[in-house]
Tab-separated table of C-alpha atoms in Angstrom:
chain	number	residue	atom	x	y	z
A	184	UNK	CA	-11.138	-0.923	15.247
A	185	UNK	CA	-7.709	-0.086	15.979
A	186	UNK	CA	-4.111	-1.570	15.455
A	187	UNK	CA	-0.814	0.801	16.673
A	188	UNK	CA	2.323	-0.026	17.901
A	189	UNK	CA	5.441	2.401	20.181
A	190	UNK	CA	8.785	1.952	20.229
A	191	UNK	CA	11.965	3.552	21.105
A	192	UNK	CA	15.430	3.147	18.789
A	193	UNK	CA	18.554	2.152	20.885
A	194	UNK	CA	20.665	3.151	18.288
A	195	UNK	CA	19.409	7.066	17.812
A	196	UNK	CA	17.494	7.244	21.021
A	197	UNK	CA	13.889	7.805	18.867
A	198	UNK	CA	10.635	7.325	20.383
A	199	UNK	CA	7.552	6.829	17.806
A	200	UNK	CA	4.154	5.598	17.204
A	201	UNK	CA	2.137	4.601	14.058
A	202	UNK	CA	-1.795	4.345	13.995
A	203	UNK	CA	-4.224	3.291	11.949
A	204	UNK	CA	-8.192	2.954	12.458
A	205	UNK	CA	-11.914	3.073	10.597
A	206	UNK	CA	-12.502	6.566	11.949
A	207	UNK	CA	-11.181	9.989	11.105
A	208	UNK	CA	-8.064	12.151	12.628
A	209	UNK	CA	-6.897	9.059	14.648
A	210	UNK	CA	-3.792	11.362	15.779
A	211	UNK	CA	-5.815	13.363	17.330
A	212	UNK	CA	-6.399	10.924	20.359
A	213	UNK	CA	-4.164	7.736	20.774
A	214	UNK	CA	-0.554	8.593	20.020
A	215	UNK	CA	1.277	10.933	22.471
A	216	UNK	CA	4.819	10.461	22.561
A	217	UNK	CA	7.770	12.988	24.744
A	218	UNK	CA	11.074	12.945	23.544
A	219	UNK	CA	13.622	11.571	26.439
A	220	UNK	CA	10.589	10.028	28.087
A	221	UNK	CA	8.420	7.680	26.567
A	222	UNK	CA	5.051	7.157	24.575
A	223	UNK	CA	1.862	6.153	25.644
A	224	UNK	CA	-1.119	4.758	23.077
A	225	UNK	CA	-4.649	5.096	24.573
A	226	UNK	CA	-7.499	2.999	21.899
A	227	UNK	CA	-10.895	1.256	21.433
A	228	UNK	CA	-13.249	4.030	23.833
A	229	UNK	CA	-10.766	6.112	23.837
A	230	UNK	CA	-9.957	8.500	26.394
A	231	UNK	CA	-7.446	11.115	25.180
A	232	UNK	CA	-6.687	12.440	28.707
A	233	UNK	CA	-4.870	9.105	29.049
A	234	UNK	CA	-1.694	10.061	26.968
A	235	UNK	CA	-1.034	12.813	28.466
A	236	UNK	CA	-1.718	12.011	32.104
A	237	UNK	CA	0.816	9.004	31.502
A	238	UNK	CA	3.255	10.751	29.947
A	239	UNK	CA	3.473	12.406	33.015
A	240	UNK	CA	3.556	9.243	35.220
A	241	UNK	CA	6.807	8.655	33.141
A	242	UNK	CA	7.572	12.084	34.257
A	243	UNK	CA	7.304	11.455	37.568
A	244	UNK	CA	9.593	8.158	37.691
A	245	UNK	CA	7.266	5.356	37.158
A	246	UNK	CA	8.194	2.641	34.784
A	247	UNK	CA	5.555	1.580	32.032
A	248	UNK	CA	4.536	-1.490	34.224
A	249	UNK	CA	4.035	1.226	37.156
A	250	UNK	CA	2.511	3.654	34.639
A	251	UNK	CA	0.086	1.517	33.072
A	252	UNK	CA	-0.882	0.742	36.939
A	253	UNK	CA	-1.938	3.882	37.879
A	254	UNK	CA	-3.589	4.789	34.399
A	255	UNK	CA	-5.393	1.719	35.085
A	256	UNK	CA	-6.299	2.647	38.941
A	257	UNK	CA	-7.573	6.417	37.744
A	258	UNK	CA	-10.183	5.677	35.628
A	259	UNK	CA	-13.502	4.633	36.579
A	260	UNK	CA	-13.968	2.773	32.696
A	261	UNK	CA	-10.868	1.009	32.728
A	262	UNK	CA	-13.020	-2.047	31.104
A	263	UNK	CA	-13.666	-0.074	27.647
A	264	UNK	CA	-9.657	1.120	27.411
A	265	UNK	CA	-6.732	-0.306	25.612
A	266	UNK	CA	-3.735	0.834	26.615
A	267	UNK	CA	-0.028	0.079	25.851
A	268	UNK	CA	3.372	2.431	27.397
A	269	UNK	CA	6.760	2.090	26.680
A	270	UNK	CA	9.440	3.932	28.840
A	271	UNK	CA	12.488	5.342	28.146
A	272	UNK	CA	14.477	2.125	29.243
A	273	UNK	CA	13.158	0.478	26.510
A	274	UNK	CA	10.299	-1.335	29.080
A	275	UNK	CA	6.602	-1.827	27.773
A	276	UNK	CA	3.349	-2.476	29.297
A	277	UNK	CA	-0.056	-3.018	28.431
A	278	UNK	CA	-3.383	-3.567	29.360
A	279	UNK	CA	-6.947	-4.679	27.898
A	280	UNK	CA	-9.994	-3.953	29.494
A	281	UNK	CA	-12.634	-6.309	29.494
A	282	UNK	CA	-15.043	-4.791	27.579
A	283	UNK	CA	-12.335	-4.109	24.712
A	284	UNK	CA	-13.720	-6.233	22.220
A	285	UNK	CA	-12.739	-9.258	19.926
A	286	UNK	CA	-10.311	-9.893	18.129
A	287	UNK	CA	-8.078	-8.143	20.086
A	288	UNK	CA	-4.284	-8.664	20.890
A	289	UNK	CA	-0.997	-7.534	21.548
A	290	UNK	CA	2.726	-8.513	21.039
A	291	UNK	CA	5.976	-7.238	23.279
A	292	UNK	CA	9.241	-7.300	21.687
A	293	UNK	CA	12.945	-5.461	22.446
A	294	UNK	CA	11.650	-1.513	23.107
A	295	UNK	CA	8.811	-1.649	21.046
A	296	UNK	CA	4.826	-2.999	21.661
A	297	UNK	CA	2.282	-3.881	19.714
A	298	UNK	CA	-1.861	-3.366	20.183
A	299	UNK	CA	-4.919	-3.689	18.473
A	300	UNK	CA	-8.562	-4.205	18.785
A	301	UNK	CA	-11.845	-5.749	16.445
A	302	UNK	CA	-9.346	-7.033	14.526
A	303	UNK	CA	-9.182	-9.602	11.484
A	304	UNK	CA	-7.173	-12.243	13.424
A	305	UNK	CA	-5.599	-11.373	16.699
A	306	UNK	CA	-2.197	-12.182	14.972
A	307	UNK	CA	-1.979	-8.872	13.262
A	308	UNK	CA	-0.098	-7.214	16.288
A	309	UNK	CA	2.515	-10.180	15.998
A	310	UNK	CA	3.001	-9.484	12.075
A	311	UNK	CA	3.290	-5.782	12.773
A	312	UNK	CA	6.096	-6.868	15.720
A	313	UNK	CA	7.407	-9.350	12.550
A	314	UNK	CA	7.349	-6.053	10.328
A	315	UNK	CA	8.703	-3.629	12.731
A	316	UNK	CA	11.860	-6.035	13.810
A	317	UNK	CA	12.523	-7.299	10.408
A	318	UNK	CA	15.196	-3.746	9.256
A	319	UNK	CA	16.452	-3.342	12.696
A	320	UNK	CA	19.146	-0.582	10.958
A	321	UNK	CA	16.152	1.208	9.213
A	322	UNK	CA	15.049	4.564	10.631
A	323	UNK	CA	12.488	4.520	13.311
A	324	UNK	CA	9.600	5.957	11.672
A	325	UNK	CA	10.220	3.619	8.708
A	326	UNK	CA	10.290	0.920	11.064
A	327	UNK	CA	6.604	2.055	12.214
A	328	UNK	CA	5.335	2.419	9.148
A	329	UNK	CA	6.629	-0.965	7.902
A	330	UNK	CA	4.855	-2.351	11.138
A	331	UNK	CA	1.775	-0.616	10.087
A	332	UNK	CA	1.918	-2.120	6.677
A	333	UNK	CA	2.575	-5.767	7.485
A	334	UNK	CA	-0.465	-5.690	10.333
A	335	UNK	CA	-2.714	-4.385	7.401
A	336	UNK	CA	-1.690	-7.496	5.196
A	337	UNK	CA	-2.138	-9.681	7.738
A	338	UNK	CA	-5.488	-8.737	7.476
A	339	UNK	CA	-5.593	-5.730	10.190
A	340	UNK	CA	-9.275	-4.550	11.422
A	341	UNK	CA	-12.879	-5.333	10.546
A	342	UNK	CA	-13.581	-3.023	8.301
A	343	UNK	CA	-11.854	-0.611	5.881
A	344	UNK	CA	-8.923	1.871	7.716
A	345	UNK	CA	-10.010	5.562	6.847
A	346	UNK	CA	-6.981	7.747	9.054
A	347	UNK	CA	-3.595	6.484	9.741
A	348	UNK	CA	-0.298	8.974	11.664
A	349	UNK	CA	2.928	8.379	12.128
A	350	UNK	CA	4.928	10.228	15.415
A	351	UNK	CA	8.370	10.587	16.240
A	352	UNK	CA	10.085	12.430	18.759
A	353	UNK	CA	13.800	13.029	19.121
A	354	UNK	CA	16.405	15.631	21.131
A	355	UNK	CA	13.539	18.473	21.028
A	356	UNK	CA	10.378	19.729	22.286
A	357	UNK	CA	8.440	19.644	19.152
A	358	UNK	CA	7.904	16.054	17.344
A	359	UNK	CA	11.179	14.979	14.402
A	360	UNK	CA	7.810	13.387	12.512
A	361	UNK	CA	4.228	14.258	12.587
A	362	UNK	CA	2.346	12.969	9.649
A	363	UNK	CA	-1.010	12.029	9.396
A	364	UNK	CA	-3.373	11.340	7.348
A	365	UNK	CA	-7.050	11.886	8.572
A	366	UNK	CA	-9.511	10.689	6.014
A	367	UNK	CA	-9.003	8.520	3.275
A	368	UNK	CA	-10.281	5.226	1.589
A	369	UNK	CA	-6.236	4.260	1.286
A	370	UNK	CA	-4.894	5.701	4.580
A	371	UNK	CA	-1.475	3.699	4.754
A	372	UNK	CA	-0.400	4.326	0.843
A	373	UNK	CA	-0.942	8.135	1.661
A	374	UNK	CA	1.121	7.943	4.836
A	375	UNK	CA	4.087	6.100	3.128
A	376	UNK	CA	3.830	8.474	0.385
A	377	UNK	CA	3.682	10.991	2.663
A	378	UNK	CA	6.666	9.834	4.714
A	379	UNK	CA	8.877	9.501	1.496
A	380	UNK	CA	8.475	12.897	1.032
A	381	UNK	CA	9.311	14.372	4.308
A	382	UNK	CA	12.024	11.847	4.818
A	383	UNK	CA	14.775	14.067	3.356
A	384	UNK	CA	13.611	17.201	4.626
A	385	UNK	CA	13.316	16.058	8.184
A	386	UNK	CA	16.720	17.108	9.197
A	387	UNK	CA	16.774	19.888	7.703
A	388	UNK	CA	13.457	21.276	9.712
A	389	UNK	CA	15.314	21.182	12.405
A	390	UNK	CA	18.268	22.614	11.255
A	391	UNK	CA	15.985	25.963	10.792
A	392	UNK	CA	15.052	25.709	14.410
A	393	UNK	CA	18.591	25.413	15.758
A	394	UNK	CA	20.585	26.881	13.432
A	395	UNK	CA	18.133	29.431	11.589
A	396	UNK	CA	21.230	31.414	10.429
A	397	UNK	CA	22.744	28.261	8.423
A	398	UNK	CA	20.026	26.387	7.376
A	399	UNK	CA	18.626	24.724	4.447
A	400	UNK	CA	16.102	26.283	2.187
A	401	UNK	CA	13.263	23.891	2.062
């Protein structure tokens, strides 16, 4: 009971993923994103050793098509896993096993892909696409979240959404956004709340990493 989306911005070079699900601490196991690289989202039985082992496919050289391949190839329960990739080139791939069950879907767009599984209607991953597209000079995570948001009123999963996280990764090691929210009856409203208040701060976080000597007091 899952709907998520990655994408990368071509105009900062941001790489992100939003998530929201019935369960708790969904950030704990479906979004892994690397900054330069590309983002992986791994859903419906998950298997958390997925993100990372892709993110190093993408490592490696392998596109997502390539990546999603091989992810595909190495595990023996490929027919329980939902999987979706997007590479630094802006190139997305997915994949739905066929035990991942109904309503499921998924929508591709420019650098950015859409998943989701016992959905509502298997349109929600096109209205999150819809959402995501629709402020193309927004920033990324408030592209994500809007994504997140618009899947939801398109009716989003069976059931009520209890965790929800929003990841983006720029020029460093260590993630530009990290929010999440891991138990809650209104998971999104917290998020976006959440995100409005880090939004303005953001920069200045990593100012104190770079530039510790001349940075902002937050």
């Amino acid at each position: 009971m899952t709907f998520s989306l990655i994408a990368l911005c071509p105009r900062t070079g941001q790489i992100g993923a939003a998530v929201t699900t019935s369960s708790i601490a969904v950030a704990t196991r479906v979004p892994f994103c690397a900054a330069g690289l590309g983002a992986v989202l791994t859903q419906h039985r998950t298997d958390p050793r997925l993100g990372p082992r892709g993110l190093e496919l993408l490592r490696s050289g392998c596109n997502a098509a390539e990546t999603v391949a091989a992810l595909v190839a190495s595990t023996p329960h490929e027919g329980w896993r939902q999987l979706a990739v997007l590479d630094a080139a802006g190139g997305t791939a997915h994949h739905d096993g066929a035990k991942v069950k109904p309503e499921r879907g998924v929508a591709h767009g420019p650098g950015v892909v859409a998943i989701g599984n016992i959905l509502a209607s298997g349109q929600v991953p096109a209205a999150m696409l819809d959402g995501f597209l629709a402020m193309p000079d927004a920033p990324l995570a408030e592209r994500l979240l809007l994504a997140l948001e618009a899947g939801e009123t398109a009716g989003g999963e069976h059931g009520d959404v209890t965790s929800a996280s929003l990841l983006v990764v720029w020029r460093e090691a260590f993630p530009y956004v990290d929010l999440r929210i891991d138990l809650s009856p209104r998971p999104l409203p917290a998020l976006r709340a959440l995100w409005q208040a880090y939004a303005p701060l953001a920069d200045g976080f990593v100012r104190r990493a770079l530039e510790p000597d001349d940075a902002p007091v937050i």
